[in-house]
Each structure stands twice: as structure tokens, then as C-alpha cells.
mmCIF file of C-alpha atoms and ligand atoms in Angstrom:
data_model
loop_
_atom_site.group_PDB
_atom_site.id
_atom_site.type_symbol
_atom_site.label_atom_id
_atom_site.label_comp_id
_atom_site.label_asym_id
_atom_site.label_seq_id
_atom_site.Cartn_x
_atom_site.Cartn_y
_atom_site.Cartn_z
ATOM 1 C CA MET A 1 37.247 -45.056 4.084
ATOM 2 C CA THR A 2 38.333 -45.891 0.426
ATOM 3 C CA GLY A 3 39.145 -42.705 -1.764
ATOM 4 C CA PHE A 4 35.971 -43.128 -3.666
ATOM 5 C CA ILE A 5 33.678 -43.343 -0.540
ATOM 6 C CA ARG A 6 35.725 -40.456 0.982
ATOM 7 C CA HIS A 7 34.918 -38.586 -2.364
ATOM 8 C CA ILE A 8 31.210 -39.347 -2.392
ATOM 9 C CA VAL A 9 30.951 -38.319 1.303
ATOM 10 C CA THR A 10 32.714 -34.903 0.818
ATOM 11 C CA VAL A 11 30.543 -34.179 -2.440
ATOM 12 C CA SER A 12 27.376 -35.064 -0.382
ATOM 13 C CA ILE A 13 28.601 -32.770 2.557
ATOM 14 C CA LEU A 14 29.279 -29.920 0.020
ATOM 15 C CA PHE A 15 25.909 -30.451 -1.623
ATOM 16 C CA LEU A 16 24.062 -30.355 1.478
ATOM 17 C CA LEU A 17 25.937 -27.216 2.642
ATOM 18 C CA SER A 18 25.315 -25.311 -0.481
ATOM 19 C CA ALA A 19 21.548 -26.494 -0.337
ATOM 20 C CA LEU A 20 21.386 -25.111 3.366
ATOM 21 C CA THR A 21 23.166 -21.987 2.114
ATOM 22 C CA PHE A 22 20.550 -21.499 -0.499
ATOM 23 C CA VAL A 23 17.685 -21.917 1.970
ATOM 24 C CA ASN A 24 19.326 -19.423 4.293
ATOM 25 C CA ALA A 25 19.715 -16.793 1.537
ATOM 26 C CA GLN A 26 16.020 -17.281 0.711
ATOM 27 C CA GLU A 27 14.881 -16.681 4.238
ATOM 28 C CA LEU A 28 17.385 -13.915 4.567
ATOM 29 C CA ALA A 29 15.611 -11.891 1.769
ATOM 30 C CA PRO A 30 12.963 -10.029 3.806
ATOM 31 C CA PHE A 31 9.876 -8.251 2.544
ATOM 32 C CA VAL A 32 10.799 -4.501 2.380
ATOM 33 C CA VAL A 33 8.077 -1.742 3.021
ATOM 34 C CA VAL A 34 9.452 1.714 2.239
ATOM 35 C CA ILE A 35 7.617 4.477 4.245
ATOM 36 C CA ASP A 36 8.037 8.009 2.727
ATOM 37 C CA PRO A 37 6.771 10.836 4.872
ATOM 38 C CA GLY A 38 6.518 13.584 2.365
ATOM 39 C CA HIS A 39 8.375 16.904 2.474
ATOM 40 C CA GLY A 40 10.763 17.885 5.410
ATOM 41 C CA GLY A 41 13.317 20.650 6.426
ATOM 42 C CA LYS A 42 12.962 23.829 4.439
ATOM 43 C CA ASP A 43 9.966 22.159 2.379
ATOM 44 C CA SER A 44 7.068 22.197 5.072
ATOM 45 C CA GLY A 45 4.350 21.015 2.615
ATOM 46 C CA CYS A 46 0.851 22.526 3.134
ATOM 47 C CA SER A 47 0.169 24.485 6.265
ATOM 48 C CA GLY A 48 -2.659 24.939 8.500
ATOM 49 C CA GLN A 49 -3.519 26.808 11.636
ATOM 50 C CA LEU A 50 -1.784 24.414 14.186
ATOM 51 C CA THR A 51 0.735 22.488 12.133
ATOM 52 C CA ASN A 52 1.920 21.567 8.961
ATOM 53 C CA GLU A 53 2.153 18.647 6.527
ATOM 54 C CA LYS A 54 5.684 17.663 7.042
ATOM 55 C CA THR A 55 5.280 17.290 10.771
ATOM 56 C CA ILE A 56 2.162 15.133 10.575
ATOM 57 C CA VAL A 57 3.378 12.796 7.980
ATOM 58 C CA LEU A 58 6.514 12.065 9.816
ATOM 59 C CA ASP A 59 4.686 11.480 13.073
ATOM 60 C CA VAL A 60 2.176 9.130 11.420
ATOM 61 C CA SER A 61 5.039 7.373 9.515
ATOM 62 C CA LYS A 62 6.948 6.579 12.738
ATOM 63 C CA ARG A 63 3.719 5.115 14.304
ATOM 64 C CA LEU A 64 3.150 3.010 11.285
ATOM 65 C CA GLN A 65 6.798 1.880 11.350
ATOM 66 C CA LYS A 66 6.359 0.868 14.899
ATOM 67 C CA LEU A 67 3.314 -1.120 14.224
ATOM 68 C CA ILE A 68 4.886 -3.045 11.310
ATOM 69 C CA SER A 69 8.067 -3.674 13.418
ATOM 70 C CA GLU A 70 6.038 -4.896 16.388
ATOM 71 C CA ASN A 71 3.632 -7.083 14.532
ATOM 72 C CA PHE A 72 5.897 -8.241 11.670
ATOM 73 C CA PRO A 73 9.339 -8.466 13.216
ATOM 74 C CA GLU A 74 10.419 -10.190 9.898
ATOM 75 C CA VAL A 75 9.405 -7.263 7.727
ATOM 76 C CA LYS A 76 12.125 -4.754 6.971
ATOM 77 C CA THR A 77 10.824 -1.082 7.148
ATOM 78 C CA VAL A 78 12.794 1.614 5.490
ATOM 79 C CA MET A 79 11.938 5.209 6.136
ATOM 80 C CA THR A 80 13.149 7.809 3.309
ATOM 81 C CA ARG A 81 13.428 10.245 6.284
ATOM 82 C CA ALA A 82 13.189 9.487 10.066
ATOM 83 C CA ASP A 83 13.563 13.358 11.178
ATOM 84 C CA ASN A 84 12.898 16.890 9.766
ATOM 85 C CA SER A 85 15.474 16.684 6.988
ATOM 86 C CA TYR A 86 14.890 17.631 3.540
ATOM 87 C CA LEU A 87 14.986 15.217 0.780
ATOM 88 C CA THR A 88 14.613 15.696 -2.825
ATOM 89 C CA LEU A 89 12.067 13.463 -4.969
ATOM 90 C CA GLN A 90 15.071 11.737 -6.644
ATOM 91 C CA GLU A 91 16.533 10.863 -3.364
ATOM 92 C CA ARG A 92 13.506 9.378 -2.100
ATOM 93 C CA ALA A 93 13.008 7.242 -5.096
ATOM 94 C CA ALA A 94 16.875 6.259 -4.941
ATOM 95 C CA ILE A 95 16.521 5.112 -1.094
ATOM 96 C CA ALA A 96 13.444 2.995 -2.155
ATOM 97 C CA ASN A 97 14.981 1.484 -5.071
ATOM 98 C CA LYS A 98 18.466 0.851 -3.351
ATOM 99 C CA ALA A 99 16.429 -1.047 -0.445
ATOM 100 C CA ASN A 100 14.897 -3.392 -3.244
ATOM 101 C CA GLY A 101 11.551 -2.307 -1.755
ATOM 102 C CA ASN A 102 8.571 -4.482 -2.146
ATOM 103 C CA LEU A 103 6.171 -1.847 -1.442
ATOM 104 C CA PHE A 104 6.495 2.196 -1.298
ATOM 105 C CA ILE A 105 4.056 4.378 0.600
ATOM 106 C CA SER A 106 4.482 8.067 0.418
ATOM 107 C CA ILE A 107 2.399 9.679 3.036
ATOM 108 C CA HIS A 108 1.147 13.352 2.374
ATOM 109 C CA VAL A 109 -1.636 15.762 3.501
ATOM 110 C CA ASN A 110 -3.935 17.528 1.073
ATOM 111 C CA SER A 111 -4.991 21.097 0.818
ATOM 112 C CA VAL A 112 -6.639 23.333 -1.913
ATOM 113 C CA ASP A 113 -5.959 26.805 -3.032
ATOM 114 C CA LYS A 114 -6.608 29.930 -0.783
ATOM 115 C CA LYS A 115 -9.107 31.207 -3.479
ATOM 116 C CA ASN A 116 -11.089 27.842 -3.282
ATOM 117 C CA LYS A 117 -14.457 28.503 -1.886
ATOM 118 C CA ASN A 118 -14.700 25.126 -0.134
ATOM 119 C CA ARG A 119 -11.441 25.609 1.558
ATOM 120 C CA THR A 120 -12.593 24.971 5.089
ATOM 121 C CA THR A 121 -15.225 22.459 4.249
ATOM 122 C CA ILE A 122 -13.677 20.187 1.888
ATOM 123 C CA HIS A 123 -12.374 16.818 3.612
ATOM 124 C CA GLY A 124 -11.572 13.317 3.054
ATOM 125 C CA ALA A 125 -8.850 10.862 2.244
ATOM 126 C CA SER A 126 -7.601 9.692 -1.207
ATOM 127 C CA VAL A 127 -4.976 7.321 -2.265
ATOM 128 C CA TYR A 128 -3.161 7.923 -5.481
ATOM 129 C CA ALA A 129 -1.586 5.538 -7.769
ATOM 130 C CA LEU A 130 0.465 6.473 -10.839
ATOM 131 C CA GLY A 131 -1.280 7.261 -14.040
ATOM 132 C CA LEU A 132 -2.505 10.175 -16.283
ATOM 133 C CA HIS A 133 -5.026 12.311 -14.287
ATOM 134 C CA ARG A 134 -8.597 11.995 -15.400
ATOM 135 C CA SER A 135 -9.617 15.276 -13.742
ATOM 136 C CA GLU A 136 -8.023 18.657 -13.315
ATOM 137 C CA SER A 137 -8.190 18.291 -9.440
ATOM 138 C CA ASN A 138 -6.113 15.113 -9.617
ATOM 139 C CA LEU A 139 -3.643 16.976 -11.776
ATOM 140 C CA SER A 140 -3.476 19.897 -9.610
ATOM 141 C CA VAL A 141 -2.674 17.620 -6.437
ATOM 142 C CA ALA A 142 0.111 15.844 -8.507
ATOM 143 C CA MET A 143 1.248 19.348 -9.573
ATOM 144 C CA ARG A 144 1.539 20.665 -6.056
ATOM 145 C CA GLU A 145 3.351 17.457 -4.733
ATOM 146 C CA ASN A 146 5.816 17.594 -7.672
ATOM 147 C CA SER A 147 6.332 21.144 -7.272
ATOM 148 C CA VAL A 148 8.917 20.513 -4.484
ATOM 149 C CA MET A 149 11.457 19.795 -7.365
ATOM 150 C CA GLU A 150 11.423 23.659 -7.758
ATOM 151 C CA LEU A 151 13.253 23.995 -4.413
ATOM 152 C CA GLU A 152 16.243 22.360 -6.209
ATOM 153 C CA GLU A 153 18.614 24.542 -8.131
ATOM 154 C CA ASP A 154 18.836 23.340 -11.593
ATOM 155 C CA TYR A 155 15.820 20.958 -11.505
ATOM 156 C CA THR A 156 15.040 21.170 -15.059
ATOM 157 C CA GLN A 157 18.348 19.252 -15.726
ATOM 158 C CA ALA A 158 18.102 16.952 -12.803
ATOM 159 C CA TYR A 159 14.413 15.880 -13.792
ATOM 160 C CA GLN A 160 15.320 15.937 -17.596
ATOM 161 C CA GLY A 161 13.131 18.705 -18.599
ATOM 162 C CA PHE A 162 10.146 17.758 -16.599
ATOM 163 C CA ASP A 163 8.366 20.821 -15.652
ATOM 164 C CA PRO A 164 5.993 20.198 -12.649
ATOM 165 C CA LYS A 165 3.656 23.032 -13.639
ATOM 166 C CA SER A 166 3.309 22.171 -17.368
ATOM 167 C CA SER A 167 0.462 19.917 -17.985
ATOM 168 C CA GLU A 168 2.223 18.624 -21.221
ATOM 169 C CA SER A 169 5.043 17.325 -19.011
ATOM 170 C CA TYR A 170 2.561 14.989 -17.578
ATOM 171 C CA ILE A 171 1.963 13.031 -20.822
ATOM 172 C CA ILE A 172 5.155 10.770 -19.815
ATOM 173 C CA PHE A 173 3.080 9.046 -17.259
ATOM 174 C CA GLU A 174 0.470 7.875 -19.742
ATOM 175 C CA LEU A 175 3.376 6.725 -21.949
ATOM 176 C CA SER A 176 5.164 4.888 -19.334
ATOM 177 C CA GLN A 177 4.649 1.212 -18.841
ATOM 178 C CA ASN A 178 4.258 0.465 -15.192
ATOM 179 C CA ASN A 179 4.790 -3.020 -14.386
ATOM 180 C CA HIS A 180 3.481 -2.612 -10.979
ATOM 181 C CA LEU A 181 0.441 -0.734 -11.611
ATOM 182 C CA ASN A 182 -2.073 -3.674 -10.700
ATOM 183 C CA LYS A 183 -0.547 -4.012 -7.321
ATOM 184 C CA SER A 184 -0.240 -0.380 -6.774
ATOM 185 C CA ILE A 185 -4.071 -0.162 -7.447
ATOM 186 C CA GLU A 186 -4.591 -2.934 -4.996
ATOM 187 C CA ILE A 187 -2.770 -1.566 -2.172
ATOM 188 C CA ALA A 188 -4.367 1.800 -2.905
ATOM 189 C CA ASN A 189 -7.877 0.319 -2.731
ATOM 190 C CA THR A 190 -7.069 -1.484 0.557
ATOM 191 C CA ILE A 191 -5.732 1.766 2.085
ATOM 192 C CA GLN A 192 -8.582 3.725 0.946
ATOM 193 C CA HIS A 193 -10.811 1.316 2.562
ATOM 194 C CA GLU A 194 -9.154 1.372 5.802
ATOM 195 C CA LEU A 195 -8.821 5.261 5.824
ATOM 196 C CA ILE A 196 -12.681 5.126 5.738
ATOM 197 C CA THR A 197 -13.395 2.469 8.121
ATOM 198 C CA THR A 198 -10.532 2.589 10.584
ATOM 199 C CA ALA A 199 -9.549 6.289 10.561
ATOM 200 C CA GLY A 200 -13.345 7.417 9.712
ATOM 201 C CA ARG A 201 -12.317 9.709 7.011
ATOM 202 C CA ALA A 202 -14.705 10.609 4.140
ATOM 203 C CA ASP A 203 -14.188 8.774 0.820
ATOM 204 C CA LYS A 204 -12.332 11.082 -1.818
ATOM 205 C CA GLN A 205 -11.710 7.883 -3.748
ATOM 206 C CA VAL A 206 -8.713 6.100 -5.240
ATOM 207 C CA ARG A 207 -7.240 8.319 -7.972
ATOM 208 C CA GLN A 208 -4.565 8.237 -10.530
ATOM 209 C CA ALA A 209 -2.203 11.176 -11.420
ATOM 210 C CA GLY A 210 1.373 11.643 -12.442
ATOM 211 C CA PHE A 211 3.362 11.924 -9.132
ATOM 212 C CA TRP A 212 6.938 11.837 -10.050
ATOM 213 C CA VAL A 213 8.143 9.901 -7.034
ATOM 214 C CA LEU A 214 5.701 7.049 -7.984
ATOM 215 C CA TRP A 215 7.090 6.904 -11.408
ATOM 216 C CA ALA A 216 10.501 6.680 -10.295
ATOM 217 C CA THR A 217 10.245 3.879 -7.915
ATOM 218 C CA SER A 218 10.531 0.346 -9.168
ATOM 219 C CA MET A 219 7.885 -1.241 -6.976
ATOM 220 C CA PRO A 220 4.147 -1.259 -6.145
ATOM 221 C CA SER A 221 3.913 2.355 -4.951
ATOM 222 C CA VAL A 222 1.014 4.674 -3.758
ATOM 223 C CA LEU A 223 0.743 8.316 -2.418
ATOM 224 C CA VAL A 224 -1.533 8.697 0.334
ATOM 225 C CA GLU A 225 -3.241 12.037 1.101
ATOM 226 C CA LEU A 226 -4.536 11.671 4.540
ATOM 227 C CA ASP A 227 -7.040 14.658 4.872
ATOM 228 C CA PHE A 228 -7.234 18.246 4.060
ATOM 229 C CA ILE A 229 -5.266 20.489 6.351
ATOM 230 C CA CYS A 230 -7.123 23.584 5.134
ATOM 231 C CA ASN A 231 -10.093 22.208 6.931
ATOM 232 C CA PRO A 232 -9.880 23.178 10.671
ATOM 233 C CA ASP A 233 -11.772 20.063 11.722
ATOM 234 C CA SER A 234 -9.621 17.844 9.662
ATOM 235 C CA GLU A 235 -6.475 19.754 10.647
ATOM 236 C CA ARG A 236 -7.533 19.102 14.571
ATOM 237 C CA PHE A 237 -7.914 15.413 13.800
ATOM 238 C CA MET A 238 -4.565 15.065 12.021
ATOM 239 C CA HIS A 239 -2.802 17.137 14.775
ATOM 240 C CA SER A 240 -4.188 15.001 17.580
ATOM 241 C CA ASP A 241 -2.706 11.850 19.039
ATOM 242 C CA ASN A 242 -6.055 9.911 18.483
ATOM 243 C CA GLY A 243 -5.985 11.079 14.981
ATOM 244 C CA LYS A 244 -2.384 10.119 14.232
ATOM 245 C CA ASP A 245 -2.924 6.589 15.773
ATOM 246 C CA LYS A 246 -5.839 5.967 13.616
ATOM 247 C CA PHE A 247 -4.210 6.785 10.407
ATOM 248 C CA ALA A 248 -1.111 4.512 11.517
ATOM 249 C CA GLN A 249 -3.611 1.888 12.554
ATOM 250 C CA ALA A 250 -5.485 2.083 9.123
ATOM 251 C CA LEU A 251 -2.253 2.053 7.003
ATOM 252 C CA PHE A 252 -1.087 -0.762 9.217
ATOM 253 C CA ASN A 253 -4.217 -2.737 8.668
ATOM 254 C CA ALA A 254 -3.915 -2.209 4.885
ATOM 255 C CA PHE A 255 -0.248 -3.231 4.948
ATOM 256 C CA SER A 256 -1.187 -6.649 6.880
ATOM 257 C CA THR A 257 -3.734 -7.477 4.212
ATOM 258 C CA TYR A 258 -1.507 -6.757 1.431
ATOM 259 C CA TYR A 259 1.594 -8.511 3.070
ATOM 260 C CA GLY A 260 -0.635 -11.590 3.936
ATOM 261 C CA LYS A 261 -1.209 -11.829 0.209
ATOM 262 C CA HIS A 262 2.054 -10.871 -1.317
ATOM 263 C CA LYS A 263 4.701 -11.975 1.019
ATOM 264 C CA ASN A 264 5.768 -14.805 -1.073
ATOM 265 C CA ASP A 265 5.898 -13.288 -4.188
ATOM 266 C CA THR A 266 9.128 -12.894 -5.995
ATOM 267 C CA HIS A 267 10.737 -9.656 -7.146
ATOM 268 C CA GLY A 268 10.359 -8.522 -10.574
ATOM 269 C CA PRO A 269 7.682 -7.297 -13.022
ATOM 270 C CA ARG A 270 4.437 -9.342 -13.033
ATOM 271 C CA VAL A 271 2.509 -7.798 -15.938
ATOM 272 C CA GLY A 272 -1.223 -8.408 -16.266
ATOM 273 C CA LYS A 273 -1.519 -11.224 -13.836
ATOM 274 C CA GLU A 274 -3.843 -9.574 -11.348
ATOM 275 C CA ILE A 275 -7.015 -7.817 -11.834
ATOM 276 C CA PRO A 276 -7.345 -4.506 -9.808
ATOM 277 C CA LYS A 277 -10.296 -4.534 -7.518
ATOM 278 C CA GLY A 278 -12.635 -1.465 -7.141
ATOM 279 C CA THR A 279 -12.797 1.645 -9.227
ATOM 280 C CA ILE A 280 -10.661 4.611 -10.202
ATOM 281 C CA ALA A 281 -12.276 8.066 -9.436
ATOM 282 C CA GLY A 282 -12.216 11.290 -11.451
ATOM 283 C CA ASN A 283 -13.433 9.629 -14.632
ATOM 284 C CA THR A 284 -15.845 12.296 -15.804
ATOM 285 C CA SER A 285 -17.960 11.718 -18.931
ATOM 286 C CA SER A 286 -16.783 15.228 -20.482
ATOM 287 C CA ASP A 287 -13.167 13.643 -20.282
ATOM 288 C CA THR A 288 -11.540 12.964 -23.345
ATOM 289 C CA THR A 289 -8.267 11.618 -22.169
ATOM 290 C CA PRO A 290 -7.589 8.157 -23.606
ATOM 291 C CA GLU A 291 -8.003 5.505 -20.844
ATOM 292 C CA SER A 292 -5.049 3.466 -19.947
ATOM 293 C CA LYS A 293 -5.552 -0.264 -20.322
ATOM 294 C CA VAL A 294 -5.046 -1.535 -16.770
ATOM 295 C CA SER A 295 -6.859 1.085 -14.827
ATOM 296 C CA LYS A 296 -10.344 -0.055 -15.829
ATOM 297 C CA PRO A 297 -11.927 -2.415 -13.341
ATOM 298 C CA LYS A 298 -12.442 -5.613 -14.873
ATOM 299 C CA ALA A 299 -14.755 -8.416 -14.041
ATOM 300 C CA GLN A 300 -13.198 -10.964 -11.448
ATOM 301 C CA LYS A 301 -12.609 -14.358 -12.838
ATOM 302 C CA SER A 302 -15.426 -16.826 -11.204
ATOM 303 C CA ASP A 303 -12.865 -19.357 -9.954
ATOM 304 C CA ILE A 304 -13.008 -21.273 -6.917
ATOM 305 C CA THR A 305 -10.862 -20.157 -4.036
ATOM 306 C CA TYR A 306 -9.933 -21.802 -0.897
ATOM 307 C CA HIS A 307 -9.799 -20.234 2.499
ATOM 308 C CA VAL A 308 -9.518 -20.965 6.106
ATOM 309 C CA GLN A 309 -12.820 -20.121 8.242
ATOM 310 C CA ILE A 310 -11.648 -18.972 11.679
ATOM 311 C CA LEU A 311 -14.962 -17.936 13.130
ATOM 312 C CA SER A 312 -18.548 -16.676 12.759
ATOM 313 C CA ALA A 313 -20.233 -13.948 14.407
ATOM 314 C CA LEU A 314 -23.734 -12.253 14.544
ATOM 315 C CA LYS A 315 -21.951 -8.707 14.293
ATOM 316 C CA LYS A 316 -19.217 -7.432 12.153
ATOM 317 C CA ILE A 317 -15.858 -7.593 13.951
ATOM 318 C CA PRO A 318 -13.877 -4.374 13.728
ATOM 319 C CA LYS A 319 -10.413 -4.937 11.851
ATOM 320 C CA ASN A 320 -8.324 -4.256 14.852
ATOM 321 C CA ASP A 321 -10.507 -6.328 17.292
ATOM 322 C CA HIS A 322 -8.202 -8.732 19.346
ATOM 323 C CA GLU A 323 -10.228 -11.519 18.037
ATOM 324 C CA ILE A 324 -8.784 -11.210 14.480
ATOM 325 C CA LYS A 325 -5.741 -8.942 15.145
ATOM 326 C CA GLY A 326 -2.636 -10.143 13.596
ATOM 327 C CA VAL A 327 -4.383 -12.723 11.445
ATOM 328 C CA PRO A 328 -3.166 -12.482 7.992
ATOM 329 C CA ASP A 329 -5.623 -11.650 5.237
ATOM 330 C CA VAL A 330 -8.719 -11.614 7.035
ATOM 331 C CA ASP A 331 -12.186 -11.276 5.191
ATOM 332 C CA PHE A 332 -15.664 -12.219 5.605
ATOM 333 C CA PHE A 333 -18.711 -13.274 3.804
ATOM 334 C CA LYS A 334 -22.333 -13.118 4.949
ATOM 335 C CA ASP A 335 -24.359 -16.420 5.499
ATOM 336 C CA GLY A 336 -27.795 -15.872 6.706
ATOM 337 C CA LYS A 337 -27.242 -13.561 9.826
ATOM 338 C CA TYR A 338 -23.789 -14.714 10.286
ATOM 339 C CA TYR A 339 -20.575 -13.029 9.342
ATOM 340 C CA LYS A 340 -18.204 -15.818 8.645
ATOM 341 C CA TYR A 341 -14.593 -14.754 8.956
ATOM 342 C CA TYR A 342 -11.675 -16.374 7.011
ATOM 343 C CA SER A 343 -7.910 -15.999 6.547
ATOM 344 C CA GLY A 344 -5.959 -16.350 3.349
ATOM 345 C CA SER A 345 -6.966 -17.063 -0.196
ATOM 346 C CA PHE A 346 -5.555 -20.006 -2.357
ATOM 347 C CA SER A 347 -6.135 -21.644 -5.585
ATOM 348 C CA SER A 348 -5.715 -25.168 -4.107
ATOM 349 C CA ALA A 349 -7.260 -26.867 -1.038
ATOM 350 C CA ASN A 350 -3.718 -28.040 -0.268
ATOM 351 C CA GLU A 351 -2.236 -24.650 0.040
ATOM 352 C CA ALA A 352 -5.373 -23.848 2.337
ATOM 353 C CA LYS A 353 -4.796 -26.983 4.477
ATOM 354 C CA GLN A 354 -1.097 -25.797 4.987
ATOM 355 C CA HIS A 355 -2.448 -22.395 6.022
ATOM 356 C CA LEU A 356 -4.882 -24.221 8.385
ATOM 357 C CA GLY A 357 -1.927 -25.841 10.158
ATOM 358 C CA LYS A 358 -0.451 -22.278 11.038
ATOM 359 C CA LEU A 359 -4.012 -21.111 12.391
ATOM 360 C CA LYS A 360 -5.000 -24.221 14.525
ATOM 361 C CA LYS A 361 -3.400 -23.175 17.511
ATOM 362 C CA ARG A 362 -5.192 -19.972 17.935
ATOM 363 C CA PHE A 363 -8.496 -21.250 16.179
ATOM 364 C CA PRO A 364 -8.859 -24.886 17.117
ATOM 365 C CA LYS A 365 -12.304 -25.121 15.382
ATOM 366 C CA ALA A 366 -10.901 -23.530 11.863
ATOM 367 C CA PHE A 367 -11.674 -25.412 8.750
ATOM 368 C CA VAL A 368 -11.313 -25.006 5.211
ATOM 369 C CA ILE A 369 -13.865 -23.616 2.877
ATOM 370 C CA LYS A 370 -14.473 -23.238 -0.749
ATOM 371 C CA LEU A 371 -15.732 -19.825 -2.269
ATOM 372 C CA LYS A 372 -17.034 -19.108 -5.543
ATOM 373 C CA ASP A 373 -17.619 -15.445 -6.447
ATOM 374 C CA GLY A 374 -17.427 -14.815 -2.578
ATOM 375 C CA LYS A 375 -20.195 -17.270 -1.895
ATOM 376 C CA PRO A 376 -19.472 -20.729 -0.154
ATOM 377 C CA VAL A 377 -19.898 -23.749 -2.376
ATOM 378 C CA LYS A 378 -20.275 -27.289 -0.831
HETATM 379 ZN ZN1 ZN B 401 2.723 16.677 0.140
#
């Protein structure tokens, strides 16, 4: 080989090697979900007759982690605590941020004050995204969850003067710009839907309030209140194996839907691109609080989307049914008496075709469809 050709070959090999390294590096950056079981150690959270919040949420979190690891081995799961240890809110947020999380799910159990007349009858699940509360009940949940900072010595300094018991402190959550709010509301709505359908909980709706831990995490983040431990029936369900399994399955289903949509998203702020689905509760007419710009539901754009239809059925298929289990991003539309199930949502036919290629083995009869406003177009 002449010197010149040798040089060309060396450069080409180096180029190839660096290209391969680049591809590898991209493949090596996994989707990271941070699961945050609330409370722990000296902080038990809310207590009931049979158990307490820290115990329920740790158990549900572990089951959720197991489901994610088994079904999506490529996803990295990070638990802020995996045992009965005490963590400050700052430590939780630091773990999530250091792990470069793509999603933060904080799991809690709700309760109301002993003086509340509805204490033993109130029930249902709510998922919170960060925001300024629109009702006193939303504020009181945030105040209770934030009050764990009082267990820390010198918390006023550590949290820069934030006082969890003073409603004035909560104004920071209105003023803060949260780049991830749209995605947080999206996952909140998905989890809420699953808690009702899969875990059979009553719908206490998606809400917004100033949770310090959601504010401090730099990724889409939600705080889930599974049900009320002060209600004996709800507590029994949360304490049972069946109940914990259902909660974990509900959270997992919501995760798989979200992951199906966002696994290829890049890191970093994406402001104002997505439109949150659904509504935010607690917006009473007597409320004079100024509304934040992003939290109002807006009309969806009536664009055409492409999907892969996998099957049609005369009955609705449960989300965890073996027929559709593990299929990414499954949804359906009704066509006459048929429920038509499809996977994925793309803006071009080409992307849908690529997706079809991945599903053909399991669904040989699958094909690409076009939807407009959720209805098929020819
Ligand atoms: Zn809690």
C-alpha cells in the first residue's frame, strides 16, 4: 500500500470506529424512570388501622419496578428508597436529577384530618402535577406532603425560607416556569385513567398543587395519591396483595403507554409543543386564582395521524389482557359494533409502516390506518 492509500484506509477506519462509538453511546442512554415511594423511616406518612403510608407505597413501588424491569428490560428503573429508610425531599429530588430521569413518579397515600366528617367514607385516587392549587383541598394535600421537611433540623434554611404551612410560600409554584408541565399532565391523566379502570378506584381527578419534590425534579413528574387510608375499606384494599398488585399494574400500564410515546424523545426542555389531554380538577367558579397558561385544556389539533391496526373485537379488551399485553401505546376507536385496536401514533405513513414491521410477527394481519380526530379516514 502506498502511503496515501494507507492514510485513506486509516482515516476511513477511524471514521467508522467513531461512528460506531456514537451509535453505541446513543443506544447506551436508556430511558430512566424514577420511582419515589413517599416517606420512610421515622416518617410514616399517614396511618390507618392496619398499616401506614410508608409501608403501602414501598410495596407498590417494588411491584411496579418489577413489572417495568420484566417487560422493558431496556428501561432503567431507579428507586429513591428500596427499604424503610428516611430520605429528605431534597435527597429524593437529587437522586432523580442525578440519574437523569425521564420520568418521576412519587407514590403516596391520602388521608383527611381527624375532624373531617367524611373521614371514613372519603375514597378515590388522584394524581397531581405541579402548579398553584385551585382549591383548599388541593393545597392541604400539598401542605401535608411538604410538611415532612419539618422533620429536618434547620429546614427553613435548607429550603430557602419555604414554609410548608404558609399558603404564601406556595406562590413560587405559580411563578416558576416548568418546562415539563405538559408531559407531567399527560402522564397524570394516563395514570388517573388506569387507577380508575385497572385498579377500580373512584375518580378524584387529576389536580395541581405545589409539591416541593415535583418542583425540584427537572423532568416530567407526578405525585400519585392511591386512595384514602382513613377510609377502612380503602385501607383494606391498599393493604391486600390483590390491591397492591392492581395499583402496580395500573401504574405499569400508564408507564407503558407513556414510554411507547416518549421513549425516543431527547432530553431537555420542550416548551409548548404538546397539548395536555383531559382536564384539571378543582377549578371552582368562586376561585379568583389566576390560571396558569398551560394547565387549561385546549382543543386538539385536527391533524391526520397514522397508526397500526392490530385487531378488532366485539367487546372492549381489558388493558392487561394477553391479546394486547406488552404492545406499545395501544388505543382503540369504535367503528360500528367493532372496537378497533391500534398501536402507535405517528405523523407520517412511513413511520407507521416502520412500526408495522415490528408488529407483523405477532399480528400478521396488522395494517396501517389513518385517523382524523380519532375517526378513520380513507
Ligand atoms: Zn405522603
